[in-house]
CSV table of C-alpha atoms in Angstrom, one decimal:
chain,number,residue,atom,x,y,z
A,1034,UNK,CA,94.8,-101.8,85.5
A,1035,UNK,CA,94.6,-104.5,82.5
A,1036,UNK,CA,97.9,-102.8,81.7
A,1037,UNK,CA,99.6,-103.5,84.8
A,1038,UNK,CA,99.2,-100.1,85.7
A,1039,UNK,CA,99.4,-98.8,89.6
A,1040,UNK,CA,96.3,-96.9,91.0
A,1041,UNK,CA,99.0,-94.1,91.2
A,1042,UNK,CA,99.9,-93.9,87.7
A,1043,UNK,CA,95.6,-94.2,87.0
A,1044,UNK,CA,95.2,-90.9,88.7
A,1045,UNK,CA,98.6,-89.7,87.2
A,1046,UNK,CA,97.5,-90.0,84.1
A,1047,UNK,CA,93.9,-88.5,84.4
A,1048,UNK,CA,95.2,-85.6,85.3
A,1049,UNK,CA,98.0,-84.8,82.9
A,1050,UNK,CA,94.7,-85.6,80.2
A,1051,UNK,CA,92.8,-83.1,81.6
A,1052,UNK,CA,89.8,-85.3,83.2
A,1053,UNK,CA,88.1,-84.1,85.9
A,1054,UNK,CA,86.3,-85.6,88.7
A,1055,UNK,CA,82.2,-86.1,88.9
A,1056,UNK,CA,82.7,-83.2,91.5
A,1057,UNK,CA,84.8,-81.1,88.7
A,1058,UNK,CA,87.8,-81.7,90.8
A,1059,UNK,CA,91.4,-81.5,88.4
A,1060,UNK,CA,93.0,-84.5,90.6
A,1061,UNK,CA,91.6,-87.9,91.7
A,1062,UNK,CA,91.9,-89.7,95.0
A,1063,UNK,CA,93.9,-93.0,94.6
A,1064,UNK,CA,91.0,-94.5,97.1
A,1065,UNK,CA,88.5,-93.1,94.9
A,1066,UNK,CA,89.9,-95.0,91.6
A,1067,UNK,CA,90.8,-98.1,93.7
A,1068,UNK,CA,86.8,-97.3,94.7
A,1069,UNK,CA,85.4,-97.6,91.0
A,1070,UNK,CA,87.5,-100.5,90.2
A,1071,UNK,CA,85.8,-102.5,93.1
A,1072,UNK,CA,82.3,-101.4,92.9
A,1073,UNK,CA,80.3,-103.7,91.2
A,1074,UNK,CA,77.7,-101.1,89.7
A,1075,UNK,CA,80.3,-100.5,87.1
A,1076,UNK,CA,80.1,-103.7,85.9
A,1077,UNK,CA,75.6,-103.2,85.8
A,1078,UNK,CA,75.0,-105.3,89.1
A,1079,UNK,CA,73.8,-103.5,92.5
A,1080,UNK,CA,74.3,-104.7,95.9
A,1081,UNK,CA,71.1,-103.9,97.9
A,1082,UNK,CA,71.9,-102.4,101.9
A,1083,UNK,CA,75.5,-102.0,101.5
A,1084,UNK,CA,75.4,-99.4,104.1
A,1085,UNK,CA,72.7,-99.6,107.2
A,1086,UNK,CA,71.4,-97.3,109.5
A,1087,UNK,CA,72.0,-98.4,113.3
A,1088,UNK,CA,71.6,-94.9,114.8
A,1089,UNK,CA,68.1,-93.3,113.5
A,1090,UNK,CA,68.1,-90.5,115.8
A,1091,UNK,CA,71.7,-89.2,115.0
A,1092,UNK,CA,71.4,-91.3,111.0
A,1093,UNK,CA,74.6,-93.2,111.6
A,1094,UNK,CA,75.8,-95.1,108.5
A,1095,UNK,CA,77.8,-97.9,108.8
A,1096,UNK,CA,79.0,-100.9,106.4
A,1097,UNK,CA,76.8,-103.5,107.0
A,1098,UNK,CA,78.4,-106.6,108.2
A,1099,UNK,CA,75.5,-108.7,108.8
A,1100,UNK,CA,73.2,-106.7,110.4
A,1101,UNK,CA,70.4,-106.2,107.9
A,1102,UNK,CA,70.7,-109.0,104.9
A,1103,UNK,CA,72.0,-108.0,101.3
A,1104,UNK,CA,70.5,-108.3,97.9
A,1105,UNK,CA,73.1,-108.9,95.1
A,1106,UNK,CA,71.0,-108.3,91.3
A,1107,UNK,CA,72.6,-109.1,88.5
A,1108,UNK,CA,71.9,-106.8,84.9
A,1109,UNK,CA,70.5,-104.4,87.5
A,1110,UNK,CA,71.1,-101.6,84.6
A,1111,UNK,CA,73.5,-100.9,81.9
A,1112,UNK,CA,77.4,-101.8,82.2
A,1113,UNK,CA,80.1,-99.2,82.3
A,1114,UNK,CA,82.9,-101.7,82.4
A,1115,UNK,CA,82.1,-104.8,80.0
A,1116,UNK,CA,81.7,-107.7,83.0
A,1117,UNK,CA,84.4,-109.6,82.2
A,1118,UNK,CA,87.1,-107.0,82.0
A,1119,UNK,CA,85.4,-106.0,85.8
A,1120,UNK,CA,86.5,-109.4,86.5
A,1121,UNK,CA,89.7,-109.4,85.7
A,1122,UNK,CA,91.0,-106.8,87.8
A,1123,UNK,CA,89.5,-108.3,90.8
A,1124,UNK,CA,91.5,-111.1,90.0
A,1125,UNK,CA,94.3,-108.8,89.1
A,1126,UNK,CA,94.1,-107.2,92.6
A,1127,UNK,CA,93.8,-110.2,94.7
A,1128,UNK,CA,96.6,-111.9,92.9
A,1129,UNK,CA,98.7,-108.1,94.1
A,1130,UNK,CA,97.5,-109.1,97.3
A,1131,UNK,CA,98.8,-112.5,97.4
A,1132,UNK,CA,101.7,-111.9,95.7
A,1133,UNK,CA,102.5,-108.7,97.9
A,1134,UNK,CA,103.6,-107.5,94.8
A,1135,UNK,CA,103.6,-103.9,95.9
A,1136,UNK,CA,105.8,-104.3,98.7
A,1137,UNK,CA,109.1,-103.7,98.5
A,1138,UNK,CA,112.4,-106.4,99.1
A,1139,UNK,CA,113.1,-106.4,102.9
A,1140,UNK,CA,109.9,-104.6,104.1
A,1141,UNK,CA,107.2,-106.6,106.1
A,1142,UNK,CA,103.6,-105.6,106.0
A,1143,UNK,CA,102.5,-103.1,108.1
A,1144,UNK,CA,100.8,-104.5,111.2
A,1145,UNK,CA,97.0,-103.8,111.6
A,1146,UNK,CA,96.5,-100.0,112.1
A,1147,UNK,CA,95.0,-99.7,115.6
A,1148,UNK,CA,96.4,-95.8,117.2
A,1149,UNK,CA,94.8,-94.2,114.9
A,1150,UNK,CA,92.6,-92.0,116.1
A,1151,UNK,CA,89.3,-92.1,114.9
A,1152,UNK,CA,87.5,-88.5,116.3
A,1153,UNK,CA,89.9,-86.3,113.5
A,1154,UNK,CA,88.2,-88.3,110.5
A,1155,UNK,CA,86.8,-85.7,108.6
A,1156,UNK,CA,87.5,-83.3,111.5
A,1157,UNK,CA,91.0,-82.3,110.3
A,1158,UNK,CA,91.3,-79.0,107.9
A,1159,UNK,CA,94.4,-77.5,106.5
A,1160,UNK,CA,94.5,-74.0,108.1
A,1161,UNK,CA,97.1,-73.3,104.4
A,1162,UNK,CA,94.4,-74.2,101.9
A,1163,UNK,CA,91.1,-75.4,103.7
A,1164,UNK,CA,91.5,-79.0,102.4
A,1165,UNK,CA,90.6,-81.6,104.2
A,1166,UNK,CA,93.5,-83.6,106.1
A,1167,UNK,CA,94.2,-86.9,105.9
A,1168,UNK,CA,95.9,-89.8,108.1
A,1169,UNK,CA,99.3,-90.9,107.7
A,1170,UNK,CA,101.3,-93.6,109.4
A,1171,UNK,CA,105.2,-94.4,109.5
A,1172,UNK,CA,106.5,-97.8,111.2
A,1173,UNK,CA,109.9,-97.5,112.0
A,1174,UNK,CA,111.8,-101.2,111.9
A,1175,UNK,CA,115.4,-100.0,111.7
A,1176,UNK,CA,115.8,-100.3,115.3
A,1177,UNK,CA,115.6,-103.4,118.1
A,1178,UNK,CA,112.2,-102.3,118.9
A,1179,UNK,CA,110.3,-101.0,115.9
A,1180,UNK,CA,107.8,-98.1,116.8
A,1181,UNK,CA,104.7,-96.4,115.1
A,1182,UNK,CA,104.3,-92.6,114.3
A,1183,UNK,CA,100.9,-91.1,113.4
A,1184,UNK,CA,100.6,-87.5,111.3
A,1185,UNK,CA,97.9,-85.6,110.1
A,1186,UNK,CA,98.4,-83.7,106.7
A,1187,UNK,CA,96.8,-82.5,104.1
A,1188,UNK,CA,95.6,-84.4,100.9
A,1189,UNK,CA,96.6,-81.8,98.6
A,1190,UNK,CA,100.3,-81.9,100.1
A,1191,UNK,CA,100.8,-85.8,99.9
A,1192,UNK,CA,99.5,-86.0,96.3
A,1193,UNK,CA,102.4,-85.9,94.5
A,1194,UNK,CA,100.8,-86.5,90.8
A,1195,UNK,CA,99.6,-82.3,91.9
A,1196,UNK,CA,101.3,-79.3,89.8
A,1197,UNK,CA,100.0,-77.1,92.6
A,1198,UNK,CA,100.9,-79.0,96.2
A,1199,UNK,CA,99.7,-77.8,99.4
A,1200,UNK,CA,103.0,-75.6,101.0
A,1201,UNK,CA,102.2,-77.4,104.7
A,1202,UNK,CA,103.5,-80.3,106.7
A,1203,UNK,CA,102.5,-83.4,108.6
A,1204,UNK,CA,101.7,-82.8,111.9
A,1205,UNK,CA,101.6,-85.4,115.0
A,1206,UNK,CA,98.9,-86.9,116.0
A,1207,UNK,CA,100.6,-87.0,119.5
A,1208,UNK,CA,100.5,-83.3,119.4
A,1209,UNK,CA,96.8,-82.8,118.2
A,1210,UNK,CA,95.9,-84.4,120.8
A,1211,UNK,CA,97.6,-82.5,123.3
A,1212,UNK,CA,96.8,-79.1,121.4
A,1213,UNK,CA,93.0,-80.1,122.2
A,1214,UNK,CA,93.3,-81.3,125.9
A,1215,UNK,CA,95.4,-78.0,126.3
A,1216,UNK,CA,92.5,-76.4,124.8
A,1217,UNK,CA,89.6,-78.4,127.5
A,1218,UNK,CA,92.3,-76.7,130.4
A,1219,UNK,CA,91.9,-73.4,129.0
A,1220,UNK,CA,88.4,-72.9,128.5
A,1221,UNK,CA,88.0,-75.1,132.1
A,1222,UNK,CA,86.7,-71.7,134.2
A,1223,UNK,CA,87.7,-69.4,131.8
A,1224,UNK,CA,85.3,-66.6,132.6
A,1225,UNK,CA,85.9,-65.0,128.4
A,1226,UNK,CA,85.2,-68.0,127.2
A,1227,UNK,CA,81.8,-68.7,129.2
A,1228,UNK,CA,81.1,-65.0,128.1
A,1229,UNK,CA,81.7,-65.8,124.2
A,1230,UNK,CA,79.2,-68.4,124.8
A,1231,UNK,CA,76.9,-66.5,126.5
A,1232,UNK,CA,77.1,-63.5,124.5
A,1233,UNK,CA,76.7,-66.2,121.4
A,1234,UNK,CA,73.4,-67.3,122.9
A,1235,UNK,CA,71.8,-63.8,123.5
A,1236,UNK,CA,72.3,-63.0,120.1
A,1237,UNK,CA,70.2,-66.2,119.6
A,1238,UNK,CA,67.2,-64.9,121.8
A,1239,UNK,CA,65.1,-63.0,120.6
A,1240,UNK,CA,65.2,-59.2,120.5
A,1241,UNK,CA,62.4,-56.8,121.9
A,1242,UNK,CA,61.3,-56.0,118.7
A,1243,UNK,CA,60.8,-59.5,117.6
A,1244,UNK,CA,59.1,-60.1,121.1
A,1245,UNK,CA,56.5,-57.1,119.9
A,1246,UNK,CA,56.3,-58.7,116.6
A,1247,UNK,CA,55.4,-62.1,117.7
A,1248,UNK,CA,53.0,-60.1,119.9
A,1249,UNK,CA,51.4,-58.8,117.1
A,1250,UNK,CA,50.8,-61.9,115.3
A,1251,UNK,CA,49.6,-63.8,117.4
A,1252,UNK,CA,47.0,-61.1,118.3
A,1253,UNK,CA,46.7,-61.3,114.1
A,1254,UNK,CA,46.2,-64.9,114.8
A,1255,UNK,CA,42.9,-64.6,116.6
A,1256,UNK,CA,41.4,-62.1,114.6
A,1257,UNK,CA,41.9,-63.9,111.5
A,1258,UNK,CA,40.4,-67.2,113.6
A,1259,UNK,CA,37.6,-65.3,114.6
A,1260,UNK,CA,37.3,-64.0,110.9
A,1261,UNK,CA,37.7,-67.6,110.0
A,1262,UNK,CA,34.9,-68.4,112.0
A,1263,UNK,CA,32.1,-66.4,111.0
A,1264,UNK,CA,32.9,-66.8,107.1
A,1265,UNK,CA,32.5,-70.6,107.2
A,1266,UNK,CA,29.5,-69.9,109.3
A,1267,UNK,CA,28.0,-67.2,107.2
A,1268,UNK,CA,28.7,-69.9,103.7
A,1269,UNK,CA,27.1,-72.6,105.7
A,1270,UNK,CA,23.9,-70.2,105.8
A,1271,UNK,CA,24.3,-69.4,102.2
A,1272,UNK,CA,25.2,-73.1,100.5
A,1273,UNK,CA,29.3,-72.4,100.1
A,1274,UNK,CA,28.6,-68.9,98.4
A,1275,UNK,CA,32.4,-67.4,100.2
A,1276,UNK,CA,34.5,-70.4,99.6
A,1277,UNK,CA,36.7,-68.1,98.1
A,1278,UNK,CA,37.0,-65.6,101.2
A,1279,UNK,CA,37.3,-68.7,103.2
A,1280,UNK,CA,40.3,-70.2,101.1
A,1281,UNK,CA,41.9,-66.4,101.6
A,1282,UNK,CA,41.6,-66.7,105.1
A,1283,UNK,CA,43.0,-69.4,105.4
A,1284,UNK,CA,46.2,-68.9,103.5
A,1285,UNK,CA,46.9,-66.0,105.5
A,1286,UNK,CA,46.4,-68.1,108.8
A,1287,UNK,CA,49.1,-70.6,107.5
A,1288,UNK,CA,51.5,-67.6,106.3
A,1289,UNK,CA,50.8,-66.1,109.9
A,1290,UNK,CA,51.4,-69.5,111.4
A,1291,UNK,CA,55.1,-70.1,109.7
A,1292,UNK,CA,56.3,-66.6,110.9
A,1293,UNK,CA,55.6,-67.7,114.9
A,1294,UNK,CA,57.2,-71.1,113.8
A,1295,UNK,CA,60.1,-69.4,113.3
A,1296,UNK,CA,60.5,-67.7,116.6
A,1297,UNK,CA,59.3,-70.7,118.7
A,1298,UNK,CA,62.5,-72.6,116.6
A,1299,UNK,CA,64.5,-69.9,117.5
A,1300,UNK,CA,63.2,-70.2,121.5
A,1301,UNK,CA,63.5,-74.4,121.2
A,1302,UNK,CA,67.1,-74.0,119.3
A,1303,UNK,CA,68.7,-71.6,122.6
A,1304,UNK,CA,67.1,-74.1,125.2
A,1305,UNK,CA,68.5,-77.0,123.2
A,1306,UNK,CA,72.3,-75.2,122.9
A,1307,UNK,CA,72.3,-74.1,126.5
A,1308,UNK,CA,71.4,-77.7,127.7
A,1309,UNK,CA,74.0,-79.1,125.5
A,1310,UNK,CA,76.5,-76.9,126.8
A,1311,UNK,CA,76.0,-77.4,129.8
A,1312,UNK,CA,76.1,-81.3,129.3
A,1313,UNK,CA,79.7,-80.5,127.6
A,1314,UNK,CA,80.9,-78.2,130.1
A,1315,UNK,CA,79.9,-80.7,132.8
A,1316,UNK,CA,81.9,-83.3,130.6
A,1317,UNK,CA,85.4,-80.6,130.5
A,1318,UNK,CA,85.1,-80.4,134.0
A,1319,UNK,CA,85.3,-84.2,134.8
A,1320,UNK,CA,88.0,-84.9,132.2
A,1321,UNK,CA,90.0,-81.9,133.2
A,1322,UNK,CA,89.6,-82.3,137.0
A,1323,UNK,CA,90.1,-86.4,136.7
A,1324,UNK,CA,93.2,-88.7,136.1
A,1325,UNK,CA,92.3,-90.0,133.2
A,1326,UNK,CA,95.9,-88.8,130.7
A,1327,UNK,CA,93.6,-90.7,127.0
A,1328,UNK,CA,92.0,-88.4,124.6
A,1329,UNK,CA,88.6,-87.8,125.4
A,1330,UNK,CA,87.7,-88.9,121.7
A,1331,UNK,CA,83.7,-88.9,122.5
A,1332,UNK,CA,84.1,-84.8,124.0
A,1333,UNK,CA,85.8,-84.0,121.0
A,1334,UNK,CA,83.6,-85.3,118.7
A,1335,UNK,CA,80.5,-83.5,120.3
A,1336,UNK,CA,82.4,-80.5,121.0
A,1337,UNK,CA,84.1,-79.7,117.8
A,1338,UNK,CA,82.4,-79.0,114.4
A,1339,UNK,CA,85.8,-78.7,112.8
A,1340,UNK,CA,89.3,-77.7,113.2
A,1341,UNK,CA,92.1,-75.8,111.5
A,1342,UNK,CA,95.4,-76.8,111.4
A,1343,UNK,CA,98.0,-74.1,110.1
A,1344,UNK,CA,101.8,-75.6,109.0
A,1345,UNK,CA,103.5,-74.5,112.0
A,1346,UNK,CA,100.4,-76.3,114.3
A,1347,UNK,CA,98.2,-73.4,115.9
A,1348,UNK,CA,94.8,-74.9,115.5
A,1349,UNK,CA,91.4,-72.9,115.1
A,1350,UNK,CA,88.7,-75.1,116.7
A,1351,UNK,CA,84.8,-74.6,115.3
A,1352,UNK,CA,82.6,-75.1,117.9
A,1353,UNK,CA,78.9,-76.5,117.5
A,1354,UNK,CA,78.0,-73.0,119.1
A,1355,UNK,CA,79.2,-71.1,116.1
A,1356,UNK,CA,82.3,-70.0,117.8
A,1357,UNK,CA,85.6,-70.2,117.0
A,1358,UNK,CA,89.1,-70.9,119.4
A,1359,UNK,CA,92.4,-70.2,118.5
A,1360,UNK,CA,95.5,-71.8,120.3
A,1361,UNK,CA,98.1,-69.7,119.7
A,1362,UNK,CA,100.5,-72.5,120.7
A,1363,UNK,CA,102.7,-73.8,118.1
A,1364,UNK,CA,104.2,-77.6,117.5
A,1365,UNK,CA,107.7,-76.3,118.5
A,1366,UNK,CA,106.3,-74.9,121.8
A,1367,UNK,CA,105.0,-79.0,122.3
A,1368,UNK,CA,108.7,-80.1,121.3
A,1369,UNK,CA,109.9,-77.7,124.1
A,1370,UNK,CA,107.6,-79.0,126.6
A,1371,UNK,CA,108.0,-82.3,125.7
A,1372,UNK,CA,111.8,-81.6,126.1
A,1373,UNK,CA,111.4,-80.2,129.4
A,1374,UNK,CA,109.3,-82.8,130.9
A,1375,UNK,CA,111.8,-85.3,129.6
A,1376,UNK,CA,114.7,-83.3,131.1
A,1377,UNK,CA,112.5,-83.6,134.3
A,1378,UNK,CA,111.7,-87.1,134.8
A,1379,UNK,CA,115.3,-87.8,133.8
A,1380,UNK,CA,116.5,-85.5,137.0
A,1381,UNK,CA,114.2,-87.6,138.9
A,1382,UNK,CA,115.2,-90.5,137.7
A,1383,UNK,CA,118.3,-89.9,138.8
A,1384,UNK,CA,117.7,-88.4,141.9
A,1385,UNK,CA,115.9,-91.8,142.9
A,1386,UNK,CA,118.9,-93.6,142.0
A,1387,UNK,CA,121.1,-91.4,143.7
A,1388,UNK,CA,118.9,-92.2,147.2
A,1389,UNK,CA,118.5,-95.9,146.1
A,1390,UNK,CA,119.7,-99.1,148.2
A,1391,UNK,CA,122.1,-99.9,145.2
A,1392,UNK,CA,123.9,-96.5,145.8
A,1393,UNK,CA,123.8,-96.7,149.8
A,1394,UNK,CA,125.5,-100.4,148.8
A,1395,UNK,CA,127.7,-98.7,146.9
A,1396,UNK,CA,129.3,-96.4,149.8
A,1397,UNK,CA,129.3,-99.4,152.0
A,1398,UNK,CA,131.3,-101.3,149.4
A,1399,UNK,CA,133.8,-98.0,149.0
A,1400,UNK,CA,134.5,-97.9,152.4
A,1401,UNK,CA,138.1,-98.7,151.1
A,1402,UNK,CA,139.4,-97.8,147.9
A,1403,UNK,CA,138.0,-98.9,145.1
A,1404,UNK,CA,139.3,-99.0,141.1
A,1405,UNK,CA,136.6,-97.8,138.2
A,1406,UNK,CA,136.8,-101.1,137.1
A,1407,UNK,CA,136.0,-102.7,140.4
A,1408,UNK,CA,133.2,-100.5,140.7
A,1409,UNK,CA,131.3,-101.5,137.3
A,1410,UNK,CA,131.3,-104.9,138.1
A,1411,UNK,CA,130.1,-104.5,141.5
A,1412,UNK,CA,126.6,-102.1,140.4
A,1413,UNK,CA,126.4,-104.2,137.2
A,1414,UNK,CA,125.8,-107.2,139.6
A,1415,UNK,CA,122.6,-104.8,140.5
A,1416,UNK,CA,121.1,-103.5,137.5
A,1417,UNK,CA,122.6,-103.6,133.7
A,1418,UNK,CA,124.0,-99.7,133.5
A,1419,UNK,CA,126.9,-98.4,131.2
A,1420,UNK,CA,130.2,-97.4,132.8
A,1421,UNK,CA,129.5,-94.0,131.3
A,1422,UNK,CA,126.2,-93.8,133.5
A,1423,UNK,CA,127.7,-94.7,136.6
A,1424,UNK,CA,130.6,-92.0,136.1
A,1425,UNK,CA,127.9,-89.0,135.3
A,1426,UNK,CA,124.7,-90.2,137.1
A,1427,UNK,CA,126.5,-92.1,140.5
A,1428,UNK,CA,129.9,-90.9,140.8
A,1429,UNK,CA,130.1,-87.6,139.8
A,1430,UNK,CA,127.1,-86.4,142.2
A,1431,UNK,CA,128.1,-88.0,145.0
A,1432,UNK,CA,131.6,-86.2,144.3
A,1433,UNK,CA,129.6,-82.6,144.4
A,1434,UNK,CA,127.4,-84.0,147.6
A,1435,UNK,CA,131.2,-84.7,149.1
A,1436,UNK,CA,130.2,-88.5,149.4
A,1437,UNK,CA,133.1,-89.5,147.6
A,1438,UNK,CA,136.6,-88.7,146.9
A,1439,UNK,CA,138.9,-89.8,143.9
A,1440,UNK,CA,142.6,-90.3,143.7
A,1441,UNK,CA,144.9,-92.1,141.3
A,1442,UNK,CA,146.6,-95.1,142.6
A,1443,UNK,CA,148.6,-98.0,141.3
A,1444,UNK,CA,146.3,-100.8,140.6
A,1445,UNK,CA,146.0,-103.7,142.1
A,1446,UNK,CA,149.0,-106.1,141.0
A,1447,UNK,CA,150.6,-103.3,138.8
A,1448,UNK,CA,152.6,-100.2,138.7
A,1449,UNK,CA,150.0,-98.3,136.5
A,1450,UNK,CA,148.4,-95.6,138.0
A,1451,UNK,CA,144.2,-95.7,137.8
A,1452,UNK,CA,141.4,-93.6,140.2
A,1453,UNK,CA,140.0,-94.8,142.6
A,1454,UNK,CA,137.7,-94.0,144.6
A,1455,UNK,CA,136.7,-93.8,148.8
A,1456,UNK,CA,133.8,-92.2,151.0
A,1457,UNK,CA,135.1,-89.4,152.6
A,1458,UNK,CA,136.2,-90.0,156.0
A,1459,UNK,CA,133.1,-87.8,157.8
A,1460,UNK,CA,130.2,-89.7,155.9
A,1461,UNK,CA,127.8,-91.4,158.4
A,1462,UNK,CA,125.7,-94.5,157.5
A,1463,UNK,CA,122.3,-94.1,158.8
A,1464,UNK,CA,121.8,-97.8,160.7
């Protein structure tokens, strides 16, 4: 960085030398470098409650931003980085910042990132290599009204320092999204599905034979109380003399006592998993059966452990019951939907406009013969449409519904011969 080298070129060149990671990784995270060269324990100081807890039943971190105050020690231990070098990349990075060095001629700054969706962090797996996927976003400026598009891919493909690249793609975010609330309609009264669970949760209970077991110890239990009993009795009578028996006793009591723990955990986990499904399910049924068209980000989060994403999008969900979901759509069966609806709500758009008051004007107006040109003018007086769009959306239907008929006649103060066009002489006007 002292260097004027990029972050890029930092993790570049630590893997062409052959330095791993503290987790033995070959590669290193550009956020992980730009990481180090913020953190101030390199340096020997230590920020005290960087992170808080705000959550202590579910231990949920969070950078603290004033909630709990923070300790800065100087010389807290030795230096990595010699303090003033540490220094001078931070002024090195701000001076990037305010220089907007790294951004190219022409480009503006992205805006504030604030679609992306927050429930895949750390959710997101490549179904190719297992890696963990990562957020991507592309801002479009090129046209009048610049638009955002969110993807989903996985680190190992996007890190182009890598010999060995990830052979996947980016994937939508739009279409995650719809992948999973396609998912919430399937399982939605799905009889197999309610019998994976269920199967899932006997094999949970506990067996006749354990039953008998846990029978048995707990009958082992008494007799070893009982045993218990009259040994402490019997060394009160004779001063301590069978502390030793006592101690043996006693041990086995507590081995006895960890092998019912187990089954009652077992009993407490299946109560606690059918409750929570049932919380769940209750959840997929209002969501599903509702209006609401957003992501149910929360039900995702509580309902998914994890989830797969293969290169030509069929996702694998990982439930929290140990099961496993496979949607065997892909992304090109979401284009074709998408495509279709699109097709749809152009037909009724068109069909609306077709039975609107401009179009019933429009007949009235026609009622004598009319030039092209003479009809642009008089719809663009109603709403701003192309002369294209009134010839294949307007004209030419009301041609097939025998509204209209067209002729070529000279136009008006010339000899040049143009269509024009007239309601045919049966059309009624409702009054």
């Amino acid at each position: 960085m002292l260097k004027g080298k990029t972050v890029n070129k930092i993790c570049e060149e630590l893997a062409q030398d052959g330095i791993k990671t503290v987790t033995g990784k070959d590669y290193w995270n550009p956020k992980s470098v730009m990481a180090m060269l913020t953190n101030e324990v390199y340096k020997g100081d230590f920020l005290f409650q960087k992170h808080v807890t705000v959550d202590t039943l579910q231990s949920k971190v969070i950078r603290n931003q004033g909630e709990e105050p923070q300790y800065y020690v100087e010389n807290h231990h030795e230096a990595i980085i010699k303090p003033k070098d540490w220094d001078r990349v931070q002024d090195i990075l701000e001076e990037r910042k305010r220089n907007k060095g790294f951004i190219k001629d022409g480009h503006q700054k992205y805006e504030k990132d604030e679609m992306k969706n927050e429930a895949f962090i750390e959710k997101l797996y490549c179904g190719e290599c297992g890696y963990l996927m990562g957020h991507r976003r592309h801002v479009e400026r090129r046209w009048k009204n610049p638009f955002e598009t969110h993807f989903w891919v996985c680190c190992r493909h996007d890190q182009r320092y890598r010999q060995e690249r990830c052979d996947t793609r980016r994937i939508r975010q739009d279409y995650l999204e719809w992948n999973f609330i396609h998912f919430l309609n399937q399982i939605h009264d799905n009889l197999n599905f309610k019998n994976d669970v269920l199967h899932w949760f006997n094999r949970l209970e506990l067996s006749e034979e354990e039953k008998q077991e846990r029978t048995a110890l707990q009958e082992r239990v008494e007799i070893q109380n009982q045993a218990l009993y009259s040994t402490v009795e019997e060394g009160i009578h004779d001063n301590g003399q069978n502390t030793q028996l006592v101690d043996q006793l006693t041990e086995e009591l507590v081995e006895l006592h960890e092998r019912l723990k187990h089954f009652s955990e077992r009993e407490r986990r299946v109560e606690q998993e059918v409750n929570m499904l049932k919380e769940i399910m209750k959840k997929v049924k209002k969501y599903v059966e509702g209006t609401s068209e957003d992501f149910p980000e929360e039900l995702f989060q509580e309902f998914i452990s994890r989830a797969e994403v293969c290169k030509d999008g069929k996702v694998t969900y990982h439930l929290i019951f140990e099961l496993e979901q496979e949607m065997p759509e892909t992304y090109d069966d979401y284009v074709e939907i998408k495509r279709q609806q699109k097709k749809q709500k152009t037909k009724e758009k068109h069909e609306a406009l077709l039975n609107g008051p401009e179009v019933e004007e429009l007949l009235v107006f026609c009622e004598e013969p009319k030039a092209v040109k003479e009809i642009v003018d008089f719809m663009n007086e109603r709403m701003v449409i192309s002369d294209s769009h009134i010839f294949q959306v307007i004209l030419r239907p009301l041609m097939r519904q025998e509204k209209l008929e067209r002729f070529k006649a000279p136009e008006k103060g010339g000899t040049r011969e143009v269509f024009h066009y007239q309601i045919c002489k049966d059309v009624g006007f409702a009054e």
